[in-house]
Amino acid sequence: MRKIIIAGNWKLNKTSREAMSLVEELKREVLDIDGIDIVVCPPFTALDDVSEVVLDTNIALGAQNLYWQDSGAMTGEVSAPMLKDLGVQYVIIGHSERRQFFGDTNETVNKRIRAALTHALTPIVCIGENLPEREANKTFDVIRHQCEGSLANLTADEMKKIVLAYEPVWAIGTGKTATPQQAQEVHAFIRQLLGKLFNADVAQSVRIQYGGSVTPENIAALIAKPDIDGALVGGASLKAPSFAAIVKSAKK
Ligand code: 13P
C-alpha cells in the first residue's frame, strides 16, 4: 500500500511571519490526522521559522528547489546541506515554473535529484505536459522524455525514495483541473513506464501525486483513482482551512 502524500507548494508567497501563522493554524486543523504524509513547502526565507512550528507534529517540511553543489561560488543558490540543517525533509524539483522561467531542464533536474538523495532529502519530482503538447496528442511522449531524462542513472533503490508529481501545466493556477480520468490515464502510464525503466517493484511502490488546481471540492474524486497517491497543492495550500480540508478528504 502506498501512503497518501499531500504537499502544499506555497511558491512565492508568505513572509516568515505569515508563514508561521498559517502553519500554526494548519497544525491545529490536522492535529488528529495520521496515516498520511502532510508536507508544507514555504519559500526559503520562512523555512527556519516554520521548522520550529512543525517540530514534533505530523507536518513535514519541504523546500521548493535546491542547487546540486554543496557549496561554492554560486550567488543566490541554496544547497542540500543548508536545507538539511534546517530540518527540511522534502524538496520539490523541476516544477514547471522552474522549467519555464528559470531554465531547469531534465539534465539539471537530474543533478538536483542526485544532490537531494546524497543528503537524504526526499525529492518531489514534477513532470507534465503543456497545453499545445496535450492538444497535439504528445502527452505520453513528453512524459516519457521527462522521465527518461530526469530519472537517468538512478538505481531502483534510489527511485523508490522519490515522489513523482504529475502536474499538467495547463491545469496549474488556471482553475482548470484535469478530470480524474485524464489524470488517472497519465498516472497509469507513468507507473507502466517506471516498470520498464526500473522494475515492477518500483512501479508499484513509487508514489505519484497529482497537481493542478486541486481544491477541497475535487480532491476526493482524484484520490479515488487507483494510481493517484496524493496531491501537490498550490493556491489552495495558502489557507489553512482549505489545505486541511484537502488533507482530510484525501484521508478518506
Ligand atoms: P495550483 O494548485 O495553484 O494550480 O498549483 C499547482 C502547483 O503548481 C503545485 O506545485
Tab-separated table of C-alpha atoms and ligand atoms in Angstrom:
chain	number	residue	atom	x	y	z
A	1	MET	CA	0.000	0.000	0.000
A	2	ARG	CA	1.306	3.397	-0.958
A	3	LYS	CA	0.881	6.033	1.734
A	4	ILE	CA	-1.017	9.111	0.587
A	5	ILE	CA	1.091	12.276	0.467
A	6	ILE	CA	-0.416	15.761	0.355
A	7	ALA	CA	2.063	18.604	-0.087
A	8	GLY	CA	1.500	22.356	-0.198
A	9	ASN	CA	3.686	24.304	-2.592
A	10	TRP	CA	3.478	27.876	-1.381
A	11	LYS	CA	5.528	29.203	-4.299
A	12	LEU	CA	6.430	32.912	-3.979
A	13	ASN	CA	4.041	33.605	-1.097
A	14	LYS	CA	4.249	34.358	2.626
A	15	THR	CA	6.764	36.261	4.687
A	16	SER	CA	8.179	34.365	7.647
A	17	ARG	CA	5.612	35.865	9.975
A	18	GLU	CA	2.709	34.991	7.657
A	19	ALA	CA	4.105	31.509	7.135
A	20	MET	CA	4.284	30.845	10.865
A	21	SER	CA	0.728	31.935	11.438
A	22	LEU	CA	-0.528	29.791	8.519
A	23	VAL	CA	1.250	26.724	9.803
A	24	GLU	CA	0.154	27.327	13.414
A	25	GLU	CA	-3.423	27.282	12.200
A	26	LEU	CA	-2.825	24.249	9.992
A	27	LYS	CA	-1.226	22.383	12.872
A	28	ARG	CA	-4.440	22.694	14.889
A	29	GLU	CA	-6.628	21.696	11.954
A	30	VAL	CA	-4.755	18.465	11.164
A	31	LEU	CA	-3.817	17.513	14.712
A	32	ASP	CA	-5.768	14.247	14.674
A	33	ILE	CA	-4.841	13.113	11.188
A	34	ASP	CA	-2.497	10.160	10.916
A	35	GLY	CA	-1.609	7.559	8.307
A	36	ILE	CA	-0.947	10.192	5.660
A	37	ASP	CA	2.094	12.322	4.868
A	38	ILE	CA	1.455	16.057	5.166
A	39	VAL	CA	4.135	18.407	3.818
A	40	VAL	CA	4.396	22.186	3.571
A	41	CYS	CA	6.897	23.855	1.231
A	42	PRO	CA	7.323	27.519	2.196
A	43	PRO	CA	9.811	29.838	0.480
A	44	PHE	CA	13.454	29.503	1.631
A	45	THR	CA	13.214	32.582	3.835
A	46	ALA	CA	10.489	31.036	6.005
A	47	LEU	CA	11.959	27.530	6.364
A	48	ASP	CA	13.817	28.199	9.588
A	49	ASP	CA	10.832	29.681	11.429
A	50	VAL	CA	8.347	27.147	10.065
A	51	SER	CA	10.650	24.272	11.024
A	52	GLU	CA	10.257	25.273	14.674
A	53	VAL	CA	6.482	25.413	14.418
A	54	VAL	CA	6.214	21.940	12.840
A	55	LEU	CA	8.723	20.288	15.166
A	56	ASP	CA	7.180	17.131	16.709
A	57	THR	CA	3.974	17.468	14.696
A	58	ASN	CA	2.513	15.395	11.850
A	59	ILE	CA	3.571	18.092	9.353
A	60	ALA	CA	6.864	17.704	7.489
A	61	LEU	CA	8.893	20.473	5.920
A	62	GLY	CA	9.820	20.757	2.253
A	63	ALA	CA	11.739	23.259	0.125
A	64	GLN	CA	10.857	24.356	-3.397
A	65	ASN	CA	14.229	23.859	-5.076
A	66	LEU	CA	17.920	23.261	-4.372
A	67	TYR	CA	21.239	23.622	-6.133
A	68	TRP	CA	23.303	20.489	-6.835
A	69	GLN	CA	26.637	21.607	-5.392
A	70	ASP	CA	27.057	21.621	-1.616
A	71	SER	CA	28.864	24.962	-1.577
A	72	GLY	CA	30.914	27.284	-3.766
A	73	ALA	CA	30.745	30.426	-5.865
A	74	MET	CA	27.062	30.208	-6.858
A	75	THR	CA	25.480	33.506	-5.876
A	76	GLY	CA	21.874	33.209	-4.817
A	77	GLU	CA	21.711	29.425	-4.630
A	78	VAL	CA	20.774	27.139	-1.722
A	79	SER	CA	22.231	23.660	-1.227
A	80	ALA	CA	21.073	20.355	0.222
A	81	PRO	CA	23.228	20.581	3.388
A	82	MET	CA	21.773	24.045	4.063
A	83	LEU	CA	18.240	22.639	3.806
A	84	LYS	CA	19.060	19.590	5.940
A	85	ASP	CA	20.437	21.878	8.599
A	86	LEU	CA	17.003	23.498	8.912
A	87	GLY	CA	15.157	20.211	9.315
A	88	VAL	CA	13.910	20.054	5.733
A	89	GLN	CA	12.866	16.540	4.651
A	90	TYR	CA	11.433	17.028	1.153
A	91	VAL	CA	12.388	19.152	-1.830
A	92	ILE	CA	10.344	19.941	-4.922
A	93	ILE	CA	12.487	19.527	-8.043
A	94	GLY	CA	11.768	20.510	-11.649
A	95	HIS	CA	8.474	22.294	-11.075
A	96	SER	CA	7.128	23.511	-14.413
A	97	GLU	CA	7.575	27.120	-13.267
A	98	ARG	CA	11.290	26.431	-12.739
A	99	ARG	CA	11.490	24.701	-16.113
A	100	GLN	CA	9.601	27.559	-17.797
A	101	PHE	CA	11.070	30.661	-16.124
A	102	PHE	CA	14.400	29.612	-14.596
A	103	GLY	CA	15.958	27.349	-17.169
A	104	ASP	CA	15.541	23.988	-15.476
A	105	THR	CA	15.986	21.071	-17.885
A	106	ASN	CA	15.806	17.307	-17.485
A	107	GLU	CA	19.600	17.377	-17.057
A	108	THR	CA	19.604	19.938	-14.237
A	109	VAL	CA	16.619	18.209	-12.649
A	110	ASN	CA	18.641	15.005	-12.662
A	111	LYS	CA	21.588	16.741	-10.952
A	112	ARG	CA	19.293	18.206	-8.311
A	113	ILE	CA	17.755	14.782	-7.636
A	114	ARG	CA	21.237	13.316	-7.192
A	115	ALA	CA	22.152	16.053	-4.685
A	116	ALA	CA	18.903	15.592	-2.754
A	117	LEU	CA	19.361	11.821	-2.491
A	118	THR	CA	23.001	12.204	-1.444
A	119	HIS	CA	21.808	14.247	1.511
A	120	ALA	CA	18.774	12.102	2.332
A	121	LEU	CA	16.190	14.644	1.212
A	122	THR	CA	13.105	13.185	-0.480
A	123	PRO	CA	12.745	14.669	-3.968
A	124	ILE	CA	9.264	15.526	-5.234
A	125	VAL	CA	9.968	15.499	-8.960
A	126	CYS	CA	7.499	17.325	-11.195
A	127	ILE	CA	6.615	16.337	-14.739
A	128	GLY	CA	3.781	17.354	-17.017
A	129	GLU	CA	2.809	18.493	-20.491
A	130	ASN	CA	1.693	21.959	-21.562
A	131	LEU	CA	-1.481	22.761	-23.484
A	132	PRO	CA	-0.071	22.691	-27.046
A	133	GLU	CA	1.557	19.349	-26.257
A	134	ARG	CA	-1.706	17.911	-24.945
A	135	GLU	CA	-3.657	19.244	-27.903
A	136	ALA	CA	-1.126	17.698	-30.282
A	137	ASN	CA	-1.577	14.322	-28.521
A	138	LYS	CA	2.025	14.419	-27.324
A	139	THR	CA	1.331	13.985	-23.608
A	140	PHE	CA	2.762	10.475	-23.306
A	141	ASP	CA	5.832	11.349	-25.408
A	142	VAL	CA	6.542	14.394	-23.255
A	143	ILE	CA	6.122	12.424	-20.033
A	144	ARG	CA	8.362	9.621	-21.319
A	145	HIS	CA	11.066	12.089	-22.341
A	146	GLN	CA	10.882	13.933	-18.997
A	147	CYS	CA	11.063	10.685	-17.007
A	148	GLU	CA	13.903	9.210	-19.052
A	149	GLY	CA	15.936	12.411	-18.750
A	150	SER	CA	15.115	13.479	-15.208
A	151	LEU	CA	15.407	9.990	-13.726
A	152	ALA	CA	18.513	8.927	-15.679
A	153	ASN	CA	21.162	6.799	-13.957
A	154	LEU	CA	19.150	6.216	-10.799
A	155	THR	CA	19.118	2.743	-9.287
A	156	ALA	CA	15.837	1.043	-8.443
A	157	ASP	CA	16.510	1.620	-4.737
A	158	GLU	CA	17.101	5.323	-5.356
A	159	MET	CA	13.946	5.607	-7.455
A	160	LYS	CA	11.911	4.142	-4.604
A	161	LYS	CA	12.922	7.117	-2.452
A	162	ILE	CA	11.447	9.609	-4.940
A	163	VAL	CA	7.925	11.022	-5.115
A	164	LEU	CA	6.685	12.000	-8.567
A	165	ALA	CA	4.175	14.765	-9.180
A	166	TYR	CA	2.205	14.788	-12.411
A	167	GLU	CA	1.289	18.415	-13.000
A	168	PRO	CA	-0.252	19.191	-16.379
A	169	VAL	CA	0.958	22.748	-16.986
A	170	TRP	CA	-2.430	23.796	-18.390
A	171	ALA	CA	-4.062	22.922	-15.069
A	172	ILE	CA	-1.708	24.923	-12.839
A	173	GLY	CA	-3.238	28.053	-11.357
A	174	THR	CA	-5.908	28.063	-14.055
A	175	GLY	CA	-8.793	26.577	-12.082
A	176	LYS	CA	-8.904	24.004	-14.875
A	177	THR	CA	-8.256	20.613	-13.245
A	178	ALA	CA	-7.537	17.511	-15.250
A	179	THR	CA	-10.550	15.244	-14.891
A	180	PRO	CA	-9.899	12.277	-12.616
A	181	GLN	CA	-9.964	10.108	-15.754
A	182	GLN	CA	-7.399	12.268	-17.567
A	183	ALA	CA	-5.115	12.260	-14.530
A	184	GLN	CA	-5.503	8.529	-13.925
A	185	GLU	CA	-4.642	7.789	-17.542
A	186	VAL	CA	-1.317	9.608	-17.252
A	187	HIS	CA	-0.552	8.235	-13.771
A	188	ALA	CA	-1.094	4.694	-15.058
A	189	PHE	CA	1.197	5.475	-17.999
A	190	ILE	CA	3.918	6.780	-15.637
A	191	ARG	CA	3.645	3.665	-13.479
A	192	GLN	CA	3.953	1.437	-16.522
A	193	LEU	CA	6.985	3.442	-17.651
A	194	LEU	CA	8.618	3.023	-14.209
A	195	GLY	CA	8.175	-0.708	-14.691
A	196	LYS	CA	10.099	-0.514	-17.947
A	197	LEU	CA	12.808	1.912	-16.773
A	198	PHE	CA	13.298	0.177	-13.399
A	199	ASN	CA	11.234	-2.837	-12.368
A	200	ALA	CA	7.759	-3.937	-11.268
A	201	ASP	CA	8.536	-3.342	-7.604
A	202	VAL	CA	9.480	0.294	-8.308
A	203	ALA	CA	6.355	0.746	-10.430
A	204	GLN	CA	4.165	-0.471	-7.585
A	205	SER	CA	5.873	1.424	-4.775
A	206	VAL	CA	6.593	4.912	-6.145
A	207	ARG	CA	4.008	7.476	-5.102
A	208	ILE	CA	2.639	9.723	-7.825
A	209	GLN	CA	0.898	12.925	-6.797
A	210	TYR	CA	-1.435	14.897	-8.999
A	211	GLY	CA	-1.049	18.690	-9.106
A	212	GLY	CA	-3.006	21.441	-10.865
A	213	SER	CA	-5.929	23.359	-9.350
A	214	VAL	CA	-6.556	20.810	-6.597
A	215	THR	CA	-9.288	22.000	-4.210
A	216	PRO	CA	-11.304	20.601	-1.294
A	217	GLU	CA	-14.066	20.016	-3.849
A	218	ASN	CA	-12.164	17.934	-6.388
A	219	ILE	CA	-9.632	16.002	-4.275
A	220	ALA	CA	-11.939	13.094	-3.377
A	221	ALA	CA	-12.616	12.114	-6.980
A	222	LEU	CA	-8.913	12.366	-7.847
A	223	ILE	CA	-7.678	10.349	-4.890
A	224	ALA	CA	-10.273	7.657	-5.588
A	225	LYS	CA	-8.317	6.720	-8.713
A	226	PRO	CA	-6.028	3.716	-8.272
A	227	ASP	CA	-2.782	5.346	-9.421
A	228	ILE	CA	-3.200	8.744	-7.750
A	229	ASP	CA	-1.388	8.725	-4.406
A	230	GLY	CA	-1.767	12.300	-3.282
A	231	ALA	CA	-1.649	15.889	-4.393
A	232	LEU	CA	0.774	18.763	-4.822
A	233	VAL	CA	-1.361	21.775	-3.997
A	234	GLY	CA	-0.612	25.385	-4.941
A	235	GLY	CA	-3.241	28.065	-4.349
A	236	ALA	CA	-5.443	26.027	-2.022
A	237	SER	CA	-2.480	25.379	0.311
A	238	LEU	CA	-2.190	29.075	1.168
A	239	LYS	CA	-5.141	28.990	3.550
A	240	ALA	CA	-5.198	26.550	6.463
A	241	PRO	CA	-8.903	25.599	6.194
A	242	SER	CA	-8.734	24.688	2.510
A	243	PHE	CA	-5.439	22.786	2.800
A	244	ALA	CA	-6.723	20.960	5.880
A	245	ALA	CA	-9.953	20.102	4.066
A	246	ILE	CA	-7.909	18.589	1.218
A	247	VAL	CA	-5.857	16.557	3.700
A	248	LYS	CA	-8.985	15.294	5.476
A	249	SER	CA	-10.762	14.416	2.279
A	250	ALA	CA	-7.690	12.593	0.938
A	251	LYS	CA	-7.516	10.556	4.111
A	252	LYS	CA	-10.972	9.101	3.442
B	1	13P	P1	-2.339	25.310	-8.201
B	1	13P	O1	-2.876	24.315	-7.192
B	1	13P	O2	-2.381	26.710	-7.728
B	1	13P	O3	-2.929	25.097	-9.553
B	1	13P	O4	-0.768	24.983	-8.354
B	1	13P	C1	-0.389	23.683	-8.591
B	1	13P	C2	1.089	23.585	-8.467
B	1	13P	O5	1.815	24.093	-9.286
B	1	13P	C3	1.636	22.878	-7.298
B	1	13P	O6	3.001	22.677	-7.433
